[in-house]
Every structure is written in structure tokens, then in C-alpha cells.
Amino acid sequence: MSQPLIDVHDLVFAWPGQPPLLDIPQFRLEAGEALFLKGPSGSGKTTLLGLIGGVNLARQGRISLLGQPLAELGQGARDRFRVDHTGYIFQQFNLLPFLSVRENVELPCRFSRSRAARASQRHGSVDQAAAVLLAHLGLDDPALLARRADNLSIGQQQRVAAARALIGQPELVIADEPTSALDADTREAFIRLLFDECRAAGSSLLFVSHDQSLAPLFDRHLSLAELNRAATPREA
Ligand SMILES: Nc1ncnc2c1ncn2[C@@H]1O[C@H](COP(=O)(O)OP(=O)(O)O)[C@@H](O)[C@H]1O
Ligand SMILES: [Mg+2]
């Protein structure tokens, strides 16, 4: 059997002074999968994504990404490992307002040599990779590339955030409720674009949301409550 991209074992996590939020005996994401993980607001989705990315460390249990146990890396190495191998689409997009659209999309390539190398290899240059990705995501106006990120519509911000996550073909794309600000039609169209681009880049997708209506679009869907023994009955 091939090695899973994400391998979580016996994870227990609590925020300081709080009871355990996550108690997950096992969770795996296979390479090439597009997985939808649903759970109501406050159920620990963002916390789990932070643990999988190595932003926070669990004191109990093991999380491996691409076969690398995250706890074995020091903080600096963990940060480099994250930017080399994962692209994040945050709920609030987290674009840097004072940077241009182009600079925002290219940001991961400034921090990760391997992503810069892959972007250049595939598209000739990092600039070209950013332009191509944005065009695929429906932002093909060249003037937009130079625009500051703080004067974009929500739909544009979302596409810029997606291009930033995808540039340089990270093995894993993590999307944290990236569609909650959109209406239903736009939401589905965005997810389909995301699938196309992940497939083209060979990236696996872990998509979390409280919005159950999105589940049928995915290869596999799971409820966090099915994985998490610390879930309250309300969450199932
Ligand atoms: N940085 C933090 N410090 C302390 N508690 C937190 C922190 N982040 C989240 N929590 C708590 O963890 C619980 C789950 O939050 P979160 O992971 O954001 O859930 P979801 O993403 O499913 O809405 C909530 O009770 C929240 O208050
Ligand atoms: Mg959240």
C-alpha cells in the first residue's frame, strides 16, 4: 500500500485550560484524494488543520505528512516543511493588503525554493506561473496582477488565495471554509475550479466546511464527529 499523505494516529489535543477538543484514533488522507470534512462551527476543524500543518503541536499522538512525523522537526524546519508541501486557503483569505495580486500569489515561492523551482519548471518562470493560475481561476485581466490586494471583491480575493495555495504544486492543498462568503452557484463553480487545478498540479485536497450541501461534490466525505471521540452528540 502506498504511503498516505496525511497520517494521524491517537491524536489528543486540548487548548490550554480546556477539556480535550480532539481525540482522533486515526485519520488518513491518501495521495490524490479530494476529501470533504464537515463539522459545525466550533467543532475543531481549524484546530485540526493547524495541527496537520504543524502550526500547533499536539502533546499526544502522531501526525505525519508525507511520511515525516511533524513532532520530529524543530519549529523552523516545520515551518519550511509546511510551506514546501502545503498550500492554505484561509477562511478570511489572509491576503497581504499592501502587496499586489502578483506578489500575494508568488509569496510561497519566496519562502520555498522547491515551490519556486516547480513553478518555473512548469511555466517558465514564477511570474508566468502566477499569471497562468490566475487566468485558469478566471482572473485573466493583466491589469489585475498589479492591483493591491485590498481593493478586490470577495470573489477575486478568493481566487487570488486559491492561486497562492496552488502555486508551485504543493502535495497538499488545505481549504478552511473558503466558500462561506459566496452564494451557492459561485460556491460550486469555485470548488470545481479548485478540483481541476488540484488535479492538474497533482495536489491532494483537504476541504473543511460546516456546509453539508458541498459534500456530494467530493470523492470522499467525512464528518469530524465520526473521527473525533471528543465530539459532543450535537456535532454528529
Ligand atoms: N487559539 C485558541 N486558543 C484557545 N482556544 C481556541 C483557539 N482556537 C480555537 N479555540 C477553541 O477551540 C474550539 C474549536 O475551534 P475551531 O477549531 O476554530 O473550530 P471550527 O473551525 O470547527 O469552527 C472552540 O471552542 C474555540 O474557542
Ligand atoms: Mg474554523
CSV table of C-alpha atoms and ligand atoms in Angstrom, one decimal:
chain,number,residue,atom,x,y,z
A,1,MET,CA,0.0,0.0,0.0
A,2,SER,CA,1.3,3.5,-0.8
A,3,GLN,CA,2.1,5.9,2.0
A,4,PRO,CA,-0.8,8.2,3.0
A,5,LEU,CA,-0.2,11.9,2.5
A,6,ILE,CA,-1.6,12.7,6.0
A,7,ASP,CA,-1.4,10.0,8.7
A,8,VAL,CA,-2.9,10.9,12.1
A,9,HIS,CA,-2.6,8.4,15.0
A,10,ASP,CA,-4.0,8.6,18.5
A,11,LEU,CA,-4.1,12.4,18.4
A,12,VAL,CA,-5.4,14.1,21.6
A,13,PHE,CA,-5.4,17.9,21.7
A,14,ALA,CA,-6.7,20.4,24.1
A,15,TRP,CA,-6.4,24.2,24.2
A,16,PRO,CA,-4.9,25.4,27.5
A,17,GLY,CA,-7.3,25.2,30.4
A,18,GLN,CA,-10.0,23.5,28.2
A,19,PRO,CA,-11.1,19.9,28.0
A,20,PRO,CA,-9.9,17.8,25.1
A,21,LEU,CA,-11.3,19.2,21.8
A,22,LEU,CA,-9.9,16.4,19.6
A,23,ASP,CA,-9.4,12.8,20.3
A,24,ILE,CA,-8.8,11.1,16.9
A,25,PRO,CA,-7.6,7.5,16.9
A,26,GLN,CA,-7.0,7.5,13.2
A,27,PHE,CA,-7.3,9.8,10.2
A,28,ARG,CA,-5.7,9.4,6.8
A,29,LEU,CA,-5.7,11.2,3.5
A,30,GLU,CA,-4.4,9.3,0.5
A,31,ALA,CA,-2.3,11.0,-2.2
A,32,GLY,CA,-4.6,12.3,-5.0
A,33,GLU,CA,-7.7,12.4,-2.9
A,34,ALA,CA,-10.2,15.3,-2.6
A,35,LEU,CA,-11.7,14.9,0.9
A,36,PHE,CA,-14.5,17.0,2.4
A,37,LEU,CA,-14.5,17.1,6.2
A,38,LYS,CA,-17.6,18.6,7.7
A,39,GLY,CA,-18.4,19.8,11.2
A,40,PRO,CA,-20.4,22.6,12.8
A,41,SER,CA,-18.8,25.8,13.8
A,42,GLY,CA,-16.6,25.3,16.9
A,43,SER,CA,-16.1,21.6,16.4
A,44,GLY,CA,-12.4,21.9,16.0
A,45,LYS,CA,-11.9,21.9,12.2
A,46,THR,CA,-9.5,24.9,12.1
A,47,THR,CA,-7.6,23.5,15.1
A,48,LEU,CA,-7.2,20.1,13.3
A,49,LEU,CA,-5.9,21.9,10.2
A,50,GLY,CA,-3.4,23.8,12.3
A,51,LEU,CA,-2.1,20.5,13.8
A,52,ILE,CA,-1.9,18.9,10.3
A,53,GLY,CA,0.1,21.9,9.1
A,54,GLY,CA,2.4,21.8,12.1
A,55,VAL,CA,1.4,25.3,13.2
A,56,ASN,CA,0.5,23.8,16.6
A,57,LEU,CA,1.8,20.7,18.1
A,58,ALA,CA,-0.2,18.0,19.8
A,59,ARG,CA,1.3,16.7,23.0
A,60,GLN,CA,-0.2,13.2,22.4
A,61,GLY,CA,-0.3,11.2,19.3
A,62,ARG,CA,1.4,11.3,16.0
A,63,ILE,CA,0.8,13.3,12.8
A,64,SER,CA,2.9,12.6,9.7
A,65,LEU,CA,2.8,14.4,6.5
A,66,LEU,CA,4.4,12.6,3.5
A,67,GLY,CA,5.8,10.1,6.0
A,68,GLN,CA,7.5,12.8,8.1
A,69,PRO,CA,6.4,12.9,11.7
A,70,LEU,CA,5.9,16.7,12.4
A,71,ALA,CA,6.9,16.4,16.0
A,72,GLU,CA,10.4,15.4,15.0
A,73,LEU,CA,11.0,18.7,13.3
A,74,GLY,CA,12.0,21.9,15.2
A,75,GLN,CA,9.9,24.9,14.7
A,76,GLY,CA,12.0,26.4,11.8
A,77,ALA,CA,12.2,23.1,10.0
A,78,ARG,CA,8.4,22.6,10.5
A,79,ASP,CA,7.6,26.0,9.0
A,80,ARG,CA,9.8,25.2,6.0
A,81,PHE,CA,8.3,21.8,5.6
A,82,ARG,CA,4.8,23.3,5.7
A,83,VAL,CA,5.4,25.9,3.0
A,84,ASP,CA,7.3,23.4,0.8
A,85,HIS,CA,4.4,20.9,0.9
A,86,THR,CA,1.1,22.6,1.7
A,87,GLY,CA,-0.9,25.4,0.3
A,88,TYR,CA,-3.5,27.0,2.5
A,89,ILE,CA,-6.7,28.8,1.6
A,90,PHE,CA,-7.9,30.5,4.7
A,91,GLN,CA,-11.5,31.3,5.6
A,92,GLN,CA,-10.7,35.1,5.6
A,93,PHE,CA,-8.2,34.5,2.7
A,94,ASN,CA,-5.5,36.4,4.6
A,95,LEU,CA,-4.1,38.2,1.6
A,96,LEU,CA,-1.4,40.8,2.5
A,97,PRO,CA,-3.3,44.0,1.7
A,98,PHE,CA,-0.2,46.2,0.9
A,99,LEU,CA,1.1,43.7,-1.7
A,100,SER,CA,-0.1,43.4,-5.3
A,101,VAL,CA,-2.1,40.4,-6.5
A,102,ARG,CA,1.0,39.0,-8.2
A,103,GLU,CA,3.1,39.4,-5.1
A,104,ASN,CA,0.4,37.7,-3.0
A,105,VAL,CA,0.2,34.7,-5.3
A,106,GLU,CA,4.0,34.4,-5.5
A,107,LEU,CA,4.6,34.6,-1.8
A,108,PRO,CA,5.0,30.8,-1.2
A,109,CYS,CA,7.7,30.8,-3.8
A,110,ARG,CA,9.7,33.5,-1.9
A,111,PHE,CA,9.7,31.2,1.2
A,112,SER,CA,10.1,27.8,-0.6
A,113,ARG,CA,12.8,27.1,-3.1
A,114,SER,CA,11.2,23.9,-4.1
A,115,ARG,CA,7.9,25.6,-5.0
A,116,ALA,CA,9.7,28.3,-6.9
A,117,ALA,CA,11.6,25.7,-8.8
A,118,ARG,CA,8.5,23.7,-9.6
A,119,ALA,CA,6.6,26.8,-10.7
A,120,SER,CA,9.4,27.8,-13.0
A,121,GLN,CA,9.8,24.3,-14.4
A,122,ARG,CA,6.2,24.1,-15.3
A,123,HIS,CA,5.5,27.6,-16.6
A,124,GLY,CA,8.9,29.1,-17.5
A,125,SER,CA,9.0,31.5,-14.5
A,126,VAL,CA,7.3,32.2,-11.2
A,127,ASP,CA,5.6,35.3,-12.8
A,128,GLN,CA,4.3,33.2,-15.6
A,129,ALA,CA,3.0,30.5,-13.2
A,130,ALA,CA,1.1,33.2,-11.2
A,131,ALA,CA,-0.4,34.6,-14.4
A,132,VAL,CA,-1.5,31.2,-15.7
A,133,LEU,CA,-3.0,30.1,-12.4
A,134,LEU,CA,-5.0,33.3,-12.1
A,135,ALA,CA,-6.2,33.0,-15.7
A,136,HIS,CA,-7.3,29.4,-15.0
A,137,LEU,CA,-9.2,30.7,-12.0
A,138,GLY,CA,-11.0,33.3,-14.1
A,139,LEU,CA,-8.8,36.3,-13.4
A,140,ASP,CA,-7.2,36.9,-16.7
A,141,ASP,CA,-7.1,40.7,-16.8
A,142,PRO,CA,-3.4,41.6,-16.8
A,143,ALA,CA,-4.1,44.9,-15.0
A,144,LEU,CA,-5.3,43.0,-12.1
A,145,LEU,CA,-1.9,41.5,-11.4
A,146,ALA,CA,-0.5,44.9,-10.3
A,147,ARG,CA,-3.5,45.8,-8.2
A,148,ARG,CA,-3.2,46.0,-4.4
A,149,ALA,CA,-4.9,43.1,-2.8
A,150,ASP,CA,-7.0,45.4,-0.6
A,151,ASN,CA,-9.2,46.6,-3.4
A,152,LEU,CA,-10.5,43.3,-4.6
A,153,SER,CA,-14.0,41.9,-4.4
A,154,ILE,CA,-14.6,38.8,-2.2
A,155,GLY,CA,-14.8,36.6,-5.2
A,156,GLN,CA,-11.5,38.0,-6.5
A,157,GLN,CA,-9.8,37.6,-3.1
A,158,GLN,CA,-10.9,34.0,-3.0
A,159,ARG,CA,-9.3,33.2,-6.4
A,160,VAL,CA,-6.1,35.0,-5.5
A,161,ALA,CA,-6.0,33.0,-2.3
A,162,ALA,CA,-6.5,29.8,-4.3
A,163,ALA,CA,-3.8,30.7,-6.8
A,164,ARG,CA,-1.4,31.3,-3.8
A,165,ALA,CA,-2.2,27.9,-2.4
A,166,LEU,CA,-1.7,26.1,-5.7
A,167,ILE,CA,1.5,27.8,-7.0
A,168,GLY,CA,4.5,25.5,-7.1
A,169,GLN,CA,2.3,22.4,-6.9
A,170,PRO,CA,2.4,21.6,-3.2
A,171,GLU,CA,1.4,17.9,-2.5
A,172,LEU,CA,-1.4,19.1,-0.2
A,173,VAL,CA,-3.9,21.9,-0.5
A,174,ILE,CA,-5.9,22.7,2.6
A,175,ALA,CA,-9.0,24.8,2.3
A,176,ASP,CA,-10.6,26.2,5.5
A,177,GLU,CA,-14.2,27.1,4.7
A,178,PRO,CA,-13.1,29.2,1.7
A,179,THR,CA,-16.6,29.5,0.2
A,180,SER,CA,-18.6,30.7,3.2
A,181,ALA,CA,-18.8,34.2,1.9
A,182,LEU,CA,-20.1,33.2,-1.6
A,183,ASP,CA,-23.6,32.4,-2.9
A,184,ALA,CA,-24.5,28.8,-3.8
A,185,ASP,CA,-23.8,28.9,-7.5
A,186,THR,CA,-20.5,30.7,-7.2
A,187,ARG,CA,-19.5,28.3,-4.5
A,188,GLU,CA,-19.9,25.2,-6.6
A,189,ALA,CA,-18.2,26.8,-9.6
A,190,PHE,CA,-15.2,27.7,-7.4
A,191,ILE,CA,-15.0,24.2,-6.0
A,192,ARG,CA,-15.0,22.7,-9.5
A,193,LEU,CA,-12.1,25.1,-10.5
A,194,LEU,CA,-10.2,24.1,-7.4
A,195,PHE,CA,-10.6,20.4,-8.3
A,196,ASP,CA,-9.4,21.0,-11.8
A,197,GLU,CA,-6.4,22.9,-10.6
A,198,CYS,CA,-5.5,20.4,-7.9
A,199,ARG,CA,-5.8,17.6,-10.4
A,200,ALA,CA,-3.5,19.4,-12.9
A,201,ALA,CA,-1.0,20.1,-10.2
A,202,GLY,CA,-1.2,16.6,-8.7
A,203,SER,CA,-2.2,18.1,-5.3
A,204,SER,CA,-4.5,16.4,-2.8
A,205,LEU,CA,-7.3,18.5,-1.3
A,206,LEU,CA,-8.5,18.6,2.3
A,207,PHE,CA,-11.5,20.9,2.4
A,208,VAL,CA,-13.3,21.7,5.6
A,209,SER,CA,-16.7,23.3,6.0
A,210,HIS,CA,-19.8,23.4,8.0
A,211,ASP,CA,-21.8,23.5,4.8
A,212,GLN,CA,-23.1,19.9,4.2
A,213,SER,CA,-24.5,20.7,0.8
A,214,LEU,CA,-21.0,20.7,-0.7
A,215,ALA,CA,-20.3,17.1,0.3
A,216,PRO,CA,-21.6,15.3,-2.8
A,217,LEU,CA,-19.1,17.2,-5.0
A,218,PHE,CA,-16.1,15.4,-3.4
A,219,ASP,CA,-14.5,11.9,-3.8
A,220,ARG,CA,-15.0,11.2,-0.1
A,221,HIS,CA,-16.7,13.0,2.7
A,222,LEU,CA,-16.4,12.5,6.4
A,223,SER,CA,-17.9,14.2,9.4
A,224,LEU,CA,-15.3,15.3,12.0
A,225,ALA,CA,-17.6,13.8,14.7
A,226,GLU,CA,-17.1,10.3,13.1
A,227,LEU,CA,-13.3,10.7,13.6
A,228,ASN,CA,-13.3,12.5,16.9
A,229,ARG,CA,-14.2,10.7,20.2
A,230,ALA,CA,-14.2,14.0,22.0
A,231,ALA,CA,-17.1,15.3,19.8
A,232,THR,CA,-20.3,16.1,21.6
A,233,PRO,CA,-23.5,14.3,20.3
A,234,ARG,CA,-24.7,17.7,19.0
A,235,GLU,CA,-21.9,17.6,16.4
A,236,ALA,CA,-22.8,14.3,14.9
B,1,LIG,N1,-6.1,29.8,19.7
B,1,LIG,C1,-7.0,29.3,20.5
B,1,LIG,N2,-6.9,29.3,21.8
B,1,LIG,C2,-7.8,28.8,22.7
B,1,LIG,N3,-9.0,28.2,22.2
B,1,LIG,C3,-9.1,28.1,20.9
B,1,LIG,C4,-8.2,28.7,20.0
B,1,LIG,N4,-8.6,28.4,18.7
B,1,LIG,C5,-9.8,27.8,18.8
B,1,LIG,N5,-10.1,27.6,20.1
B,1,LIG,C6,-11.3,26.9,20.7
B,1,LIG,O1,-11.4,25.6,20.1
B,1,LIG,C7,-12.7,25.3,19.7
B,1,LIG,C8,-12.8,24.9,18.3
B,1,LIG,O2,-12.4,26.0,17.5
B,1,LIG,P1,-12.1,25.8,15.9
B,1,LIG,O3,-11.0,24.8,15.7
B,1,LIG,O4,-11.9,27.2,15.4
B,1,LIG,O5,-13.5,25.2,15.3
B,1,LIG,P2,-14.1,25.3,13.9
B,1,LIG,O6,-13.0,25.6,12.9
B,1,LIG,O7,-14.7,24.0,13.6
B,1,LIG,O8,-15.2,26.4,13.9
B,1,LIG,C9,-13.6,26.5,20.1
B,1,LIG,O9,-14.2,26.3,21.3
B,1,LIG,C10,-12.6,27.6,20.2
B,1,LIG,O10,-13.0,28.6,21.1
B,2,MG,MG,-12.8,27.2,11.6
